[in-house]
Amino acid sequence: MLLKNTSAIFETVKKRNQNEPEFLQAVEEVLASIDPVLDNYPEYENVVKSIIEPERMIIFRVPWIDDNGTTQINRGFRVQFNSAIGPYKGGLRFHPSVNGSIIKFLGFEQIFKNSLTGLPIGGGKGGSDFDPKGKSNNEIMRFCQSFMTELSKYIGSSTDVPAGDIGVGAREIGYLYGQYKRIRGLNEGVLTGKGLSYGGSLTRTEATGYGLIYLVEEILKHHNKSIKDKTVIISGSGNVAIYATQKAMELGAKVVALSDSNGYIYDPDGIDLDAVKTIKEVERKRIKEYVKNHPNAKYHDGCKGIWSIKCDVALPCATQNEIDEESASLLVANGCIAVGEGANMPSTPEAIEVYQKNNILFAPAKAANAGGVAVSALEMSQNSMRLSWSFEEVDEKLKEIMKNIFVRISDAAKEYGNENNYVLGANIAGFLKVAEAMYAQGTV
Ligand code: NDP
Ligand code: 2IT
């Protein structure tokens, strides 16, 4: 990518973060998009230098005892990246691949995503290299309690509000919240994605997946198309994938494939979502189980093959860099017209180039999956007011937020002479609000 105003800044980032490929990937994309903004706002050069350096990063030991009585040691992280527009806000990821680079790329992206929601939330992210797979409930609870014992020193309802991400759902949030309350003695909205009986918000579980479909539908509508009657493939089978499937089907699409980290299922009759929910949410088993009771469906080992299925719309909802150049080219060759990113940074830079060269309508993660964190912010509001809104009320607000995100990214893309380039639009619109706040506060 060619950088004009920001090339020296990127050289410094590369030097400082040599072993952090995912972080550098995320920074380079943002710098490439906001480079022309510095022609209009030269005073923001220091803001750019500043925004790529986290305000702070906390790394801590997480000791816990497994069911055999053996001590296990994991590493915990929280990056408090940017608080210019509000308290640090972003999820916690529990996955063996978690390291400083992954947490920093996620925290960096979160700054711009949270800005795009229009709500007052800064950027943060955290997690651990703990692998929840195959662990008993008691092991999960002991791990969460140890993790929160350390994390509780750094968070609070007005400073830093974590939530879920890969490997962290309602069960983990419950254990984390219980431990925070024991240590701090505070019944406050310090986490979002809580259970409904202790301060959670209706629609938070569905929010990321629903928001993704609302945004994709806005983009399709803008191009005189709709998701109705379209064939859709969705990677992953976790929180985001399940509720994206649900909303896509509700709007008349046919979802034919889902996956997990072992492989994917293809059901030409359309996915039976109740069966998937039972396998993934209740039994916590592998997606492979699906074919046992669905004779027309096929299971294939390996997750990459999902992108070779013919579809109109592809929604990567599993993990970073899951669509490379080859997979993107397959999607194009098979007639795909739109890609919406439910996961964070699921397309490699080469894949994005393929979409752009082939006029694929592309909804980038910062905009497309912002519905989750947006409803998290609504959960914070409800907690502060000691109120609970109805499902319909929150869902209406979510729709409105996703519509406004579309307007923001599409206006910014147009203003910077690149109509329909929503990558550029999302990065510029997300950046400008944070930059204005940083500049005004003299924090650069
Ligand atoms: P879950 O843990 O609920 O589900 C993750 C899904 O992705 C699982 O099916 C998992 O398979 C699969 N997956 C995870 N890692 C890999 C991998 N390395 N290769 C292939 N498949 C993998 O997480 P979520 O649904 O919450 O998160 C999915 C994505 O959406 C992530 O990128 C997350 O950052 C992003 N996101 C989540 C939000 C939320 O509100 N939850 C909000 C915005 C973005 P397996 O079970 O085999 O590991
Ligand atoms: O990537 C994300 O936006 C999330 N995992 C959700 C963050 C949140 O605070 O709800």
PDB file of N, CA, C and O in Angstrom, residues 6 17 19 29 46 61 110 136 139-140 163 194 222 234 236 250 259 287 309 314 321 339 344 383 429:
ATOM      1  N   THR A   6       1.780   9.402   5.844  1.00  0.00           N
ATOM      2  CA  THR A   6       1.945   8.583   7.055  1.00  0.00           C
ATOM      3  C   THR A   6       3.036   7.515   6.940  1.00  0.00           C
ATOM      4  O   THR A   6       3.130   6.645   7.804  1.00  0.00           O
ATOM      5  N   ASN A  17       7.054  -2.722  16.695  1.00  0.00           N
ATOM      6  CA  ASN A  17       6.167  -3.880  16.889  1.00  0.00           C
ATOM      7  C   ASN A  17       6.514  -4.995  15.905  1.00  0.00           C
ATOM      8  O   ASN A  17       5.657  -5.518  15.202  1.00  0.00           O
ATOM      9  N   ASN A  19       7.281  -8.097  15.991  1.00  0.00           N
ATOM     10  CA  ASN A  19       6.729  -9.461  16.025  1.00  0.00           C
ATOM     11  C   ASN A  19       5.216  -9.469  16.150  1.00  0.00           C
ATOM     12  O   ASN A  19       4.642 -10.373  16.735  1.00  0.00           O
ATOM     13  N   GLU A  29      -3.767  -0.872   7.190  1.00  0.00           N
ATOM     14  CA  GLU A  29      -5.029  -0.615   6.481  1.00  0.00           C
ATOM     15  C   GLU A  29      -5.614   0.743   6.890  1.00  0.00           C
ATOM     16  O   GLU A  29      -6.053   1.525   6.043  1.00  0.00           O
ATOM     17  N   ASN A  46      -0.093  14.606  14.634  1.00  0.00           N
ATOM     18  CA  ASN A  46       0.273  14.102  15.964  1.00  0.00           C
ATOM     19  C   ASN A  46      -0.776  13.151  16.536  1.00  0.00           C
ATOM     20  O   ASN A  46      -0.452  12.254  17.314  1.00  0.00           O
ATOM     21  N   ARG A  61      -0.298 -12.765  35.057  1.00  0.00           N
ATOM     22  CA  ARG A  61      -0.311 -14.218  35.249  1.00  0.00           C
ATOM     23  C   ARG A  61      -1.696 -14.662  35.726  1.00  0.00           C
ATOM     24  O   ARG A  61      -2.301 -14.016  36.581  1.00  0.00           O
ATOM     25  N   GLN A 110     -11.109  -1.748  17.545  1.00  0.00           N
ATOM     26  CA  GLN A 110     -12.252  -1.399  18.393  1.00  0.00           C
ATOM     27  C   GLN A 110     -12.416   0.123  18.527  1.00  0.00           C
ATOM     28  O   GLN A 110     -13.531   0.623  18.634  1.00  0.00           O
ATOM     29  N   SER A 136     -14.000 -28.572  32.105  1.00  0.00           N
ATOM     30  CA  SER A 136     -15.258 -28.744  32.846  1.00  0.00           C
ATOM     31  C   SER A 136     -15.766 -27.365  33.269  1.00  0.00           C
ATOM     32  O   SER A 136     -15.022 -26.384  33.265  1.00  0.00           O
ATOM     33  N   GLU A 139     -13.663 -25.980  35.995  1.00  0.00           N
ATOM     34  CA  GLU A 139     -12.378 -25.437  35.535  1.00  0.00           C
ATOM     35  C   GLU A 139     -12.578 -24.046  34.918  1.00  0.00           C
ATOM     36  O   GLU A 139     -11.794 -23.123  35.177  1.00  0.00           O
ATOM     37  N   ILE A 140     -13.644 -23.910  34.123  1.00  0.00           N
ATOM     38  CA  ILE A 140     -13.941 -22.603  33.527  1.00  0.00           C
ATOM     39  C   ILE A 140     -14.155 -21.574  34.649  1.00  0.00           C
ATOM     40  O   ILE A 140     -13.636 -20.454  34.600  1.00  0.00           O
ATOM     41  N   ALA A 163     -16.378  -7.285  27.752  1.00  0.00           N
ATOM     42  CA  ALA A 163     -17.549  -8.082  27.338  1.00  0.00           C
ATOM     43  C   ALA A 163     -17.020  -9.393  26.777  1.00  0.00           C
ATOM     44  O   ALA A 163     -15.871  -9.753  27.022  1.00  0.00           O
ATOM     45  N   LYS A 194     -24.148  -9.543  30.188  1.00  0.00           N
ATOM     46  CA  LYS A 194     -24.536 -10.228  31.426  1.00  0.00           C
ATOM     47  C   LYS A 194     -25.854 -10.985  31.222  1.00  0.00           C
ATOM     48  O   LYS A 194     -26.624 -10.704  30.309  1.00  0.00           O
ATOM     49  N   HIS A 222     -29.074  -0.020  -0.966  1.00  0.00           N
ATOM     50  CA  HIS A 222     -28.482   1.136  -1.642  1.00  0.00           C
ATOM     51  C   HIS A 222     -28.136   0.797  -3.099  1.00  0.00           C
ATOM     52  O   HIS A 222     -28.026   1.690  -3.939  1.00  0.00           O
ATOM     53  N   ILE A 234     -22.042 -18.842   5.803  1.00  0.00           N
ATOM     54  CA  ILE A 234     -21.583 -18.164   7.018  1.00  0.00           C
ATOM     55  C   ILE A 234     -20.548 -19.056   7.695  1.00  0.00           C
ATOM     56  O   ILE A 234     -20.821 -20.223   7.970  1.00  0.00           O
ATOM     57  N   GLY A 236     -18.019 -20.157  10.901  1.00  0.00           N
ATOM     58  CA  GLY A 236     -18.202 -20.158  12.341  1.00  0.00           C
ATOM     59  C   GLY A 236     -19.557 -20.761  12.679  1.00  0.00           C
ATOM     60  O   GLY A 236     -20.410 -20.985  11.786  1.00  0.00           O
ATOM     61  N   GLU A 250     -34.760 -15.012   8.613  1.00  0.00           N
ATOM     62  CA  GLU A 250     -35.978 -14.230   8.864  1.00  0.00           C
ATOM     63  C   GLU A 250     -36.273 -13.285   7.703  1.00  0.00           C
ATOM     64  O   GLU A 250     -37.421 -13.031   7.364  1.00  0.00           O
ATOM     65  N   SER A 259     -19.597 -23.462   9.907  1.00  0.00           N
ATOM     66  CA  SER A 259     -18.352 -24.198  10.151  1.00  0.00           C
ATOM     67  C   SER A 259     -17.920 -24.093  11.613  1.00  0.00           C
ATOM     68  O   SER A 259     -18.526 -23.354  12.395  1.00  0.00           O
ATOM     69  N   ILE A 287     -19.631 -29.071  15.111  1.00  0.00           N
ATOM     70  CA  ILE A 287     -20.637 -28.863  14.059  1.00  0.00           C
ATOM     71  C   ILE A 287     -20.868 -30.151  13.253  1.00  0.00           C
ATOM     72  O   ILE A 287     -21.943 -30.367  12.686  1.00  0.00           O
ATOM     73  N   ILE A 309     -18.053 -23.002  -1.811  1.00  0.00           N
ATOM     74  CA  ILE A 309     -19.479 -23.249  -2.065  1.00  0.00           C
ATOM     75  C   ILE A 309     -20.069 -22.054  -2.814  1.00  0.00           C
ATOM     76  O   ILE A 309     -19.803 -20.904  -2.474  1.00  0.00           O
ATOM     77  N   ALA A 314     -21.458 -13.875   1.222  1.00  0.00           N
ATOM     78  CA  ALA A 314     -20.577 -14.612   2.132  1.00  0.00           C
ATOM     79  C   ALA A 314     -20.360 -13.794   3.399  1.00  0.00           C
ATOM     80  O   ALA A 314     -20.040 -12.599   3.320  1.00  0.00           O
ATOM     81  N   ASN A 321      -8.301 -13.309   9.306  1.00  0.00           N
ATOM     82  CA  ASN A 321      -7.594 -13.838   8.126  1.00  0.00           C
ATOM     83  C   ASN A 321      -8.098 -15.198   7.664  1.00  0.00           C
ATOM     84  O   ASN A 321      -7.331 -16.019   7.182  1.00  0.00           O
ATOM     85  N   VAL A 339     -19.891  -9.373   0.489  1.00  0.00           N
ATOM     86  CA  VAL A 339     -19.213  -9.985   1.631  1.00  0.00           C
ATOM     87  C   VAL A 339     -19.405  -9.052   2.833  1.00  0.00           C
ATOM     88  O   VAL A 339     -19.146  -7.852   2.736  1.00  0.00           O
ATOM     89  N   ASN A 344     -13.760 -10.165  13.265  1.00  0.00           N
ATOM     90  CA  ASN A 344     -12.827  -9.038  13.188  1.00  0.00           C
ATOM     91  C   ASN A 344     -11.679  -9.389  12.247  1.00  0.00           C
ATOM     92  O   ASN A 344     -11.016 -10.409  12.444  1.00  0.00           O
ATOM     93  N   ASN A 383     -27.969  -0.010  32.714  1.00  0.00           N
ATOM     94  CA  ASN A 383     -27.416  -0.242  34.057  1.00  0.00           C
ATOM     95  C   ASN A 383     -27.306   1.068  34.831  1.00  0.00           C
ATOM     96  O   ASN A 383     -27.655   1.141  36.010  1.00  0.00           O
ATOM     97  N   ALA A 429     -14.384   7.798   8.739  1.00  0.00           N
ATOM     98  CA  ALA A 429     -15.447   8.293   9.629  1.00  0.00           C
ATOM     99  C   ALA A 429     -15.127   7.936  11.083  1.00  0.00           C
ATOM    100  O   ALA A 429     -15.308   8.757  11.988  1.00  0.00           O
TER     101      ALA A 429
END
